[in-house]
Short mmCIF file of C-alpha atoms (C1' of nucleotides) in Angstrom, two decimals:
data_model
loop_
_atom_site.label_atom_id
_atom_site.label_comp_id
_atom_site.label_asym_id
_atom_site.label_seq_id
_atom_site.Cartn_x
_atom_site.Cartn_y
_atom_site.Cartn_z
CA MET P 27 126.76 123.24 79.44
CA GLU P 28 125.06 121.84 76.36
CA PRO P 29 126.82 120.15 73.49
CA LEU P 30 127.81 122.46 70.63
CA SER P 31 124.78 121.45 68.61
CA MET P 32 121.58 119.94 69.90
CA GLU P 33 120.33 116.96 67.97
CA PRO P 34 116.66 116.68 67.09
CA LEU P 35 114.78 114.07 69.09
CA SER P 36 114.26 110.77 67.33
CA PRO P 37 110.73 109.48 66.74
CA ASP P 38 111.83 106.09 68.03
CA MET P 39 113.76 107.43 70.97
CA PHE P 40 111.48 105.38 73.19
CA HIS P 41 110.53 101.78 72.78
CA PRO P 42 106.88 101.40 71.70
CA ALA P 43 106.22 99.55 74.98
CA CYS P 44 107.53 102.46 77.03
CA PRO P 45 105.79 103.04 79.32
CA SER P 46 103.89 99.80 79.07
CA GLY P 47 102.41 99.89 82.54
CA ALA P 48 105.30 97.57 83.02
CA MET P 49 108.25 99.11 84.74
CA PRO P 50 108.14 98.82 88.53
CA ILE P 51 109.74 102.25 88.78
CA ARG P 52 107.85 105.41 87.96
CA ILE P 53 109.05 108.99 88.16
CA GLY P 54 106.19 111.44 88.49
CA ASP P 55 103.21 110.56 86.35
CA LYS P 56 103.19 108.25 83.40
CA TRP P 57 104.96 110.54 80.94
CA ALA P 58 107.02 112.78 83.21
CA ALA P 59 110.23 110.78 83.06
CA MET P 60 110.15 110.74 79.25
CA VAL P 61 109.74 114.49 79.13
CA ILE P 62 112.62 114.99 81.54
CA VAL P 63 114.87 112.78 79.44
CA CYS P 64 113.87 114.69 76.32
CA LEU P 65 114.89 117.96 77.98
CA GLU P 66 118.20 116.68 79.24
CA GLN P 67 120.30 118.28 76.53
CA GLY P 68 118.59 121.64 76.57
CA PRO P 69 115.32 123.52 76.01
CA ARG P 70 112.76 122.05 73.63
CA ARG P 71 109.59 123.25 72.00
CA PHE P 72 106.17 121.65 72.32
CA SER P 73 106.28 120.29 68.80
CA GLU P 74 109.76 118.90 69.31
CA LEU P 75 108.55 116.95 72.30
CA ARG P 76 105.67 115.57 70.30
CA VAL P 77 108.04 113.73 67.98
CA PRO P 78 109.40 111.11 70.38
CA MET P 79 106.17 111.15 72.36
CA HIS P 80 103.81 110.76 69.43
CA VAL P 81 101.90 108.08 71.33
CA ALA P 82 100.68 110.72 73.78
CA THR P 83 97.93 113.11 72.72
CA PRO P 84 98.57 116.86 72.96
CA LYS P 85 96.20 117.06 75.89
CA VAL P 86 98.18 114.49 77.85
CA LEU P 87 101.47 116.13 76.94
CA THR P 88 100.15 119.49 78.10
CA GLN P 89 98.94 118.00 81.36
CA THR P 90 102.33 116.46 81.97
CA LEU P 91 104.14 119.72 81.21
CA ARG P 92 101.82 121.73 83.46
CA ALA P 93 102.31 119.33 86.35
CA LEU P 94 106.07 119.47 85.93
CA GLU P 95 105.99 123.24 85.77
CA ARG P 96 103.81 123.45 88.88
CA ASP P 97 106.24 121.25 90.77
CA GLY P 98 109.22 123.35 89.75
CA MET P 99 110.76 120.71 87.51
CA ILE P 100 110.64 122.73 84.29
CA THR P 101 110.17 126.30 83.18
CA ARG P 102 107.85 127.43 80.41
CA THR P 103 109.02 130.41 78.36
CA ILE P 104 106.78 132.13 75.83
CA HIS P 105 108.58 134.01 73.05
CA ALA P 106 106.29 136.71 71.68
CA GLU P 107 106.94 136.07 68.02
CA VAL P 108 105.08 135.02 64.95
CA PRO P 109 104.63 132.16 64.78
CA PRO P 110 104.38 131.70 68.54
CA ARG P 111 107.19 129.83 70.18
CA VAL P 112 107.23 128.19 73.60
CA GLU P 113 110.21 126.53 75.14
CA TYR P 114 110.41 124.12 78.04
CA GLU P 115 113.58 123.73 80.01
CA LEU P 116 114.68 121.71 83.02
CA THR P 117 115.28 123.51 86.30
CA SER P 118 117.99 122.33 88.67
CA LEU P 119 115.25 120.54 90.59
CA GLY P 120 114.22 118.78 87.42
CA ARG P 121 117.82 117.85 86.71
CA SER P 122 118.07 116.31 90.15
CA LEU P 123 115.76 113.56 88.93
CA LEU P 124 118.09 112.52 86.10
CA ASP P 125 120.24 110.42 88.42
CA LEU P 126 117.19 108.64 89.73
CA ILE P 127 115.94 107.96 86.23
CA ALA P 128 119.33 106.61 85.26
CA ALA P 129 119.30 104.35 88.31
CA GLY P 130 115.88 103.07 87.30
CA ARG P 131 117.09 102.32 83.79
CA ARG P 132 120.07 100.44 85.16
CA TRP P 133 117.83 98.39 87.40
CA ALA P 134 115.64 97.52 84.44
CA ASP P 135 118.58 96.50 82.27
CA GLU P 136 119.82 94.24 84.99
CA HIS P 137 116.69 92.80 86.56
CA LEU P 138 113.70 93.18 84.28
CA PRO P 139 114.38 89.85 82.54
CA SER P 140 114.19 88.09 85.91
CA LEU P 141 110.92 89.79 86.64
CA LEU P 142 109.45 88.76 83.30
CA ALA P 143 110.62 85.20 83.81
CA ALA P 144 108.94 85.12 87.22
CA ARG P 145 105.77 86.47 85.69
CA ASN P 146 105.69 83.87 82.96
CA SER P 147 106.37 81.13 85.44
CA TYR P 148 103.55 82.36 87.65
CA ALA P 149 101.17 82.52 84.71
CA GLU P 150 101.93 78.91 83.84
CA ARG P 151 101.45 77.71 87.40
CA THR P 152 98.12 79.47 87.77
CA GLY P 153 96.97 79.32 84.17
CA VAL P 154 96.13 82.99 84.41
CA VAL P 155 97.59 85.56 82.08
CA GLY P 156 97.27 88.08 84.89
CA GLY P 157 96.58 91.74 84.35
CA GLY P 158 99.15 94.42 85.07
CA GLY P 159 100.04 94.27 88.72
CA SER P 160 102.97 96.34 89.70
CA VAL P 161 105.58 95.60 87.09
CA SER P 162 106.05 94.38 83.54
CA THR P 163 108.04 94.53 80.33
CA GLY P 164 110.07 97.59 79.51
CA PRO P 165 111.93 99.10 76.58
CA MET M 16 122.25 88.04 107.59
CA GLU M 17 119.51 89.29 109.86
CA PRO M 18 120.06 91.00 113.21
CA LEU M 19 120.06 88.67 116.21
CA SER M 20 116.48 89.57 117.04
CA MET M 21 113.90 91.00 114.69
CA GLU M 22 111.98 93.94 116.04
CA PRO M 23 108.22 94.14 115.58
CA LEU M 24 107.10 96.70 113.04
CA SER M 25 105.94 99.99 114.48
CA PRO M 26 102.38 101.20 113.80
CA ASP M 27 103.79 104.61 112.95
CA MET M 28 106.64 103.30 110.85
CA PHE M 29 105.22 105.30 107.97
CA HIS M 30 104.07 108.87 108.02
CA PRO M 31 100.27 109.15 107.74
CA ALA M 32 100.74 111.01 104.46
CA CYS M 33 102.72 108.11 103.01
CA PRO M 34 101.93 107.52 100.26
CA SER M 35 100.00 110.71 99.81
CA GLY M 36 99.87 110.57 96.04
CA ALA M 37 102.70 112.93 96.61
CA MET M 38 106.10 111.45 96.03
CA PRO M 39 107.32 111.75 92.46
CA ILE M 40 108.95 108.35 92.77
CA ARG M 41 106.94 105.16 92.89
CA ILE M 42 108.18 101.59 93.13
CA GLY M 43 105.64 99.11 91.85
CA ASP M 44 102.08 99.89 92.83
CA LYS M 45 100.99 102.24 95.57
CA TRP M 46 101.89 99.97 98.50
CA ALA M 47 104.67 97.80 97.10
CA ALA M 48 107.59 99.87 98.32
CA MET M 49 106.21 99.94 101.85
CA VAL M 50 105.86 96.16 101.88
CA ILE M 51 109.40 95.73 100.62
CA VAL M 52 110.75 97.99 103.33
CA CYS M 53 108.77 96.04 105.94
CA LEU M 54 110.37 92.81 104.76
CA GLU M 55 113.90 94.17 104.70
CA GLN M 56 114.98 92.61 108.00
CA GLY M 57 113.43 89.21 107.43
CA PRO M 58 110.20 87.27 106.83
CA ARG M 59 106.96 88.67 108.18
CA ARG M 60 103.44 87.42 108.62
CA PHE M 61 100.31 88.93 107.12
CA SER M 62 99.16 90.28 110.46
CA GLU M 63 102.58 91.77 111.14
CA LEU M 64 102.42 93.68 107.90
CA ARG M 65 98.99 94.98 108.77
CA VAL M 66 100.39 96.89 111.75
CA PRO M 67 102.43 99.54 109.93
CA MET M 68 100.05 99.41 106.97
CA HIS M 69 96.83 99.74 108.90
CA VAL M 70 95.62 102.36 106.46
CA ALA M 71 95.37 99.73 103.74
CA THR M 72 92.49 97.27 103.78
CA PRO M 73 93.26 93.54 103.81
CA LYS M 74 92.08 93.28 100.22
CA VAL M 75 94.54 95.88 99.06
CA LEU M 76 97.36 94.33 101.07
CA THR M 77 96.61 90.94 99.55
CA GLN M 78 96.57 92.41 96.05
CA THR M 79 99.93 94.01 96.66
CA LEU M 80 101.43 90.81 98.04
CA ARG M 81 100.08 88.73 95.15
CA ALA M 82 101.49 91.13 92.59
CA LEU M 83 104.89 91.10 94.28
CA GLU M 84 104.82 87.32 94.43
CA ARG M 85 103.87 87.06 90.77
CA ASP M 86 106.75 89.31 89.82
CA GLY M 87 109.24 87.27 91.81
CA MET M 88 109.85 89.96 94.44
CA ILE M 89 108.67 87.94 97.42
CA THR M 90 107.91 84.34 98.34
CA ARG M 91 104.82 83.16 100.17
CA THR M 92 105.25 80.23 102.52
CA ILE M 93 102.33 78.47 104.14
CA HIS M 94 103.06 76.65 107.39
CA ALA M 95 100.48 73.92 107.92
CA GLU M 96 99.78 74.58 111.57
CA VAL M 97 96.96 75.62 113.78
CA PRO M 98 96.43 78.45 113.76
CA PRO M 99 97.49 78.90 110.12
CA ARG M 100 100.69 80.82 109.56
CA VAL M 101 101.88 82.43 106.34
CA GLU M 102 105.19 84.14 105.90
CA TYR M 103 106.31 86.54 103.22
CA GLU M 104 109.98 87.00 102.46
CA LEU M 105 111.99 89.05 100.00
CA THR M 106 113.74 87.27 97.15
CA SER M 107 117.06 88.50 95.85
CA LEU M 108 115.13 90.22 93.07
CA GLY M 109 113.02 91.97 95.67
CA ARG M 110 116.12 92.96 97.58
CA SER M 111 117.53 94.51 94.42
CA LEU M 112 114.89 97.22 94.75
CA LEU M 113 116.08 98.30 98.20
CA ASP M 114 118.85 100.43 96.75
CA LEU M 115 116.41 102.17 94.47
CA ILE M 116 114.01 102.81 97.32
CA ALA M 117 116.84 104.22 99.40
CA ALA M 118 117.81 106.49 96.51
CA GLY M 119 114.22 107.70 96.28
CA ARG M 120 114.14 108.45 99.97
CA ARG M 121 117.38 110.39 99.72
CA TRP M 122 116.00 112.41 96.84
CA ALA M 123 112.90 113.22 98.86
CA ASP M 124 114.88 114.28 101.91
CA GLU M 125 116.93 116.59 99.79
CA HIS M 126 114.50 117.97 97.24
CA LEU M 127 110.93 117.51 98.37
CA PRO M 128 110.89 120.84 100.23
CA SER M 129 111.84 122.60 97.00
CA LEU M 130 109.07 120.84 95.18
CA LEU M 131 106.49 121.81 97.79
CA ALA M 132 107.69 125.40 97.73
CA ALA M 133 107.30 125.47 93.96
CA ARG M 134 103.82 124.03 94.27
CA ASN M 135 102.75 126.62 96.83
CA SER M 136 104.17 129.39 94.74
CA TYR M 137 102.31 128.11 91.69
CA ALA M 138 99.08 127.84 93.65
CA GLU M 139 99.40 131.47 94.72
CA ARG M 140 100.15 132.70 91.24
CA THR M 141 97.21 130.87 89.73
CA GLY M 142 94.88 130.97 92.72
CA VAL M 143 94.26 127.28 92.22
CA VAL M 144 94.91 124.75 94.93
CA GLY M 145 95.68 122.24 92.19
CA GLY M 146 94.88 118.56 92.52
CA GLY M 147 97.60 115.94 92.73
CA GLY M 148 99.70 116.12 89.62
CA SER M 149 102.83 114.10 89.74
CA VAL M 150 104.35 114.89 93.08
CA SER M 151 103.57 116.01 96.63
CA THR M 152 104.41 115.78 100.33
CA GLY M 153 106.08 112.69 101.71
CA PRO M 154 106.91 111.20 105.11
"C1'" DC B 16 94.71 84.10 111.43
"C1'" DT B 17 94.50 84.88 106.67
"C1'" DG B 18 92.35 86.13 103.60
"C1'" DT B 19 87.64 86.71 99.81
"C1'" DA B 20 83.46 88.82 97.79
"C1'" DT B 21 80.85 92.61 96.39
"C1'" DC B 22 80.02 97.05 95.30
"C1'" DC B 23 81.37 101.74 94.43
"C1'" DA B 24 84.01 106.22 93.85
"C1'" DT B 25 87.68 108.23 91.66
"C1'" DG B 26 91.04 109.32 88.44
"C1'" DC B 27 94.05 108.63 85.03
"C1'" DT B 28 94.19 108.14 80.21
"C1'" DG B 29 92.72 108.59 75.61
"C1'" DA B 30 90.03 109.80 71.09
"C1'" DT B 31 88.16 113.34 68.69
"C1'" DA B 32 87.41 117.86 67.51
"C1'" DC B 33 88.07 122.78 67.89
"C1'" DT B 34 90.65 127.62 68.97
"C1'" DG B 35 94.00 131.88 69.86
"C1'" DC H 9 102.36 126.61 66.38
"C1'" DA H 10 100.57 125.50 70.67
"C1'" DG H 11 97.39 124.31 72.80
"C1'" DT H 12 91.89 123.64 74.85
"C1'" DA H 13 87.16 121.34 75.19
"C1'" DT H 14 84.40 117.58 75.75
"C1'" DC H 15 83.25 112.96 76.41
"C1'" DA H 16 84.14 108.19 77.42
"C1'" DG H 17 86.53 103.76 79.16
"C1'" DC H 18 89.03 101.12 82.16
"C1'" DA H 19 92.01 100.30 85.98
"C1'" DT H 20 93.02 101.31 90.64
"C1'" DG H 21 91.84 101.85 95.11
"C1'" DG H 22 88.76 101.54 98.98
"C1'" DA H 23 84.53 100.40 102.36
"C1'" DT H 24 82.12 96.94 104.12
"C1'" DA H 25 80.97 92.44 105.07
"C1'" DC H 26 81.84 87.55 105.05
"C1'" DA H 27 84.61 82.80 104.89
"C1'" DG H 28 88.24 78.77 105.31
#
DNA sequence: CTGTATCCATGCTGATACTG
DNA sequence: CAGTATCAGCATGGATACAG
């Protein structure tokens, strides 16, 4: 099912402003969607995931992984070796979210500029820079 | 574009556990998706929206409406009458989220039971009832 | 009717440091 | 390598009461 060779994850796979508290669409908690996307091509190790998600601390990454595991989205496999190796992999339930994530990305590509324009316009009318409400700028 | 007559919104339009901090999919802030669904058939007044969303305080409802207005999802129209009347209506940008919301609902119908099963199984294995991670029960 | 004001509880998130 | 522990900060969300 996977490509012949699995590419390493790029450090700049995600835009620095992703997630920026911006996108009106959220899958799971703040980092869950990014993890799911990272696992799309096949199983990954903790340290592999840290590369594209270097803006998240290990604690936060662990929390995200545990929540996803608890909800049946990913599996966690410990290989009893030295050095220790742990692999995370999407379940079919986890894969079922990929379509939704793709739909969210498509919405953002198409409509996020309109949203940002509305926000700027509103800020001018009210003179307020406005905190983060429900949506904002995305990658 | 609207039906010939617009039905009043039902007080039990939403399941009491909606949103229960459960659903893995969130549109905007906690209440935004519910407001958007309420406005699907046409403009509604503040007090109309309070009926199905009686679990949210007026402050929270106002916050949600303001955020949606700021982001260009809805318009707010004040009718200078006595008694005062204010109507909220979806913009085309707001309507663009309806498809996404529908997709989220379909996902929940199809996969939420699996998620809850996984969560129960995990709770048994670990003996922990586990707080709200990223997902949970939905309407 | 349509909101505002104030105060408070919670929880997510993060920085920093340490361990099997 | 793969986490865990501890502490702290800020935003969100909510109860209650009041106002234009």
